[in-house]
Short mmCIF file of C-alpha atoms in Angstrom, two decimals:
data_model
loop_
_atom_site.label_atom_id
_atom_site.label_comp_id
_atom_site.label_asym_id
_atom_site.label_seq_id
_atom_site.Cartn_x
_atom_site.Cartn_y
_atom_site.Cartn_z
CA GLU A 13 158.68 105.56 137.58
CA THR A 14 155.54 107.33 135.76
CA LYS A 15 152.60 107.70 137.68
CA THR A 16 150.53 104.53 135.34
CA ASP A 17 153.41 102.34 136.92
CA ILE A 18 151.61 102.48 140.16
CA ASP A 19 148.66 100.96 141.78
CA VAL A 20 149.10 101.74 145.08
CA VAL A 21 150.55 104.37 148.04
CA VAL A 22 151.19 103.34 150.51
CA GLY A 23 150.75 106.13 153.84
CA LEU A 24 152.78 104.85 157.13
CA ASP A 25 151.62 105.82 160.74
CA ALA A 26 151.45 108.53 160.55
CA ARG A 27 152.61 111.33 158.81
CA GLY A 28 152.56 109.35 155.90
CA PHE A 29 148.85 109.75 156.28
CA LEU A 30 149.45 113.24 155.12
CA PHE A 31 151.22 112.85 151.68
CA GLY A 32 150.13 109.61 150.82
CA PRO A 33 146.41 110.55 149.13
CA LEU A 34 148.22 113.33 147.77
CA LEU A 35 150.68 111.59 146.07
CA SER A 36 147.69 109.00 144.97
CA GLN A 37 145.65 111.25 143.76
CA ALA A 38 147.96 113.53 141.97
CA LEU A 39 149.41 109.35 140.46
CA LYS A 40 145.60 108.41 140.68
CA CYS A 41 145.63 105.73 142.21
CA SER A 42 144.73 104.18 145.67
CA PHE A 43 146.21 105.04 149.14
CA VAL A 44 146.11 102.46 151.75
CA PRO A 45 147.21 103.41 155.05
CA VAL A 46 150.19 101.07 157.12
CA ARG A 47 148.77 101.74 160.78
CA LYS A 48 150.46 100.56 164.73
CA SER A 49 148.90 97.08 166.02
CA GLY A 50 144.63 96.96 166.83
CA LYS A 51 144.14 101.48 164.82
CA LEU A 52 142.80 98.98 161.77
CA PRO A 53 139.65 97.26 161.29
CA GLY A 54 137.79 93.60 159.70
CA LYS A 55 140.89 91.40 158.82
CA VAL A 56 144.96 92.49 158.70
CA ALA A 57 148.93 91.30 158.31
CA ALA A 58 151.36 92.30 161.03
CA GLN A 59 154.95 92.67 160.93
CA SER A 60 156.92 93.80 163.38
CA SER A 61 159.10 96.43 163.64
CA THR A 62 162.80 97.57 165.35
CA LYS A 63 163.34 100.74 165.25
CA GLU A 64 166.84 103.31 167.01
CA TYR A 65 164.93 103.48 170.13
CA GLY A 66 162.74 101.16 170.97
CA SER A 67 159.65 98.38 168.41
CA ASP A 68 156.72 98.62 167.38
CA VAL A 69 153.19 95.91 165.17
CA LEU A 70 152.76 97.62 161.88
CA GLU A 71 150.21 96.80 160.69
CA ILE A 72 147.70 96.09 156.59
CA GLN A 73 144.72 95.56 155.87
CA THR A 74 144.24 91.81 153.57
CA ASP A 75 142.39 92.15 151.39
CA ALA A 76 143.60 96.10 150.43
CA PHE A 77 145.14 95.79 147.28
CA LYS A 78 145.24 92.93 144.68
CA PRO A 79 147.76 90.71 144.35
CA GLY A 80 150.58 92.08 141.93
CA ALA A 81 149.60 95.82 142.87
CA LYS A 82 152.96 97.94 141.95
CA CYS A 83 152.84 99.47 145.42
CA LEU A 84 154.19 103.50 146.00
CA ILE A 85 155.54 103.43 149.77
CA VAL A 86 155.41 106.78 151.48
CA ASP A 87 157.01 108.11 155.08
CA ASP A 88 158.87 111.31 156.09
CA LEU A 89 161.97 109.63 157.65
CA LEU A 90 164.18 107.16 157.56
CA ALA A 91 167.30 106.62 159.77
CA THR A 92 167.07 103.25 159.50
CA GLY A 93 165.30 101.75 157.39
CA GLY A 94 163.11 99.09 160.31
CA THR A 95 159.65 101.40 159.94
CA LEU A 96 159.94 101.22 156.11
CA ALA A 97 161.58 97.03 156.20
CA ALA A 98 158.41 95.88 157.68
CA ALA A 99 156.18 97.47 155.99
CA CYS A 100 157.61 96.35 152.29
CA GLN A 101 157.81 93.08 154.06
CA LEU A 102 153.84 93.21 154.62
CA VAL A 103 152.74 94.50 151.04
CA THR A 104 155.22 91.93 149.61
CA GLY A 105 153.72 89.45 152.53
CA LEU A 106 150.20 90.37 151.00
CA GLY A 107 151.56 89.28 147.13
CA GLY A 108 151.82 92.89 146.49
CA GLN A 109 155.42 94.37 144.58
CA VAL A 110 157.27 97.53 146.05
CA VAL A 111 157.77 99.96 142.58
CA GLU A 112 159.87 102.17 145.03
CA CYS A 113 159.84 104.06 148.80
CA LEU A 114 159.21 107.67 149.19
CA CYS A 115 161.04 110.19 151.62
CA ILE A 116 160.66 113.68 153.12
CA VAL A 117 164.18 113.97 155.40
CA GLU A 118 166.94 110.20 155.56
CA LEU A 119 169.69 110.13 157.52
CA PRO A 120 172.54 108.73 156.28
CA GLU A 121 174.68 107.62 158.48
CA LEU A 122 172.16 105.08 159.92
CA ASN A 123 172.54 103.20 156.76
CA GLY A 124 168.21 102.90 156.77
CA LYS A 125 168.17 102.01 152.99
CA ASN A 126 170.89 98.77 153.19
CA ARG A 127 167.93 96.91 155.72
CA VAL A 128 165.15 97.98 153.46
CA GLY A 129 166.37 96.33 151.05
CA HIS A 130 164.26 97.74 147.70
CA LYS A 131 164.82 100.87 145.66
CA CYS A 132 164.70 104.64 147.72
CA PHE A 133 164.05 107.83 147.36
CA SER A 134 164.65 110.49 149.86
CA LEU A 135 164.29 114.99 149.16
CA PHE A 136 166.82 115.63 151.19
CA GLN A 137 169.47 114.22 153.55
CA LEU A 138 170.42 114.87 156.74
CA PRO A 139 173.69 115.28 156.99
CA GLY A 140 175.56 113.94 160.46
CA GLY A 141 171.70 112.77 161.31
CA CYS A 142 170.68 115.95 163.12
CA VAL A 143 167.46 115.97 163.08
#
């Protein structure tokens, strides 16, 4: 996608906060954080996620973007896909469109892309599932 195809960069707690704002600045669009439960002010939507080592509840502010917004979701690691899938559900639940998910590192043996349900791109793939 070109920069004009993205309205919002959604960064996942917490390392998505390192890359997300830089991408949103380069793409000239807004940045929206998805955080762990209880960290965001105002009215939020929540979604539980199951990860390889436990579970979490993620939240996004309900007025973070307008319905129909084209969103790029950014995280550092794609392992089992639980966190990214939950973020996608939050975005689509608010009427956003997930254009693509971007991760820095992917552990392909865990098949996380299959769980996400949206187009995913990773900069690096680590074979053998070792980090």
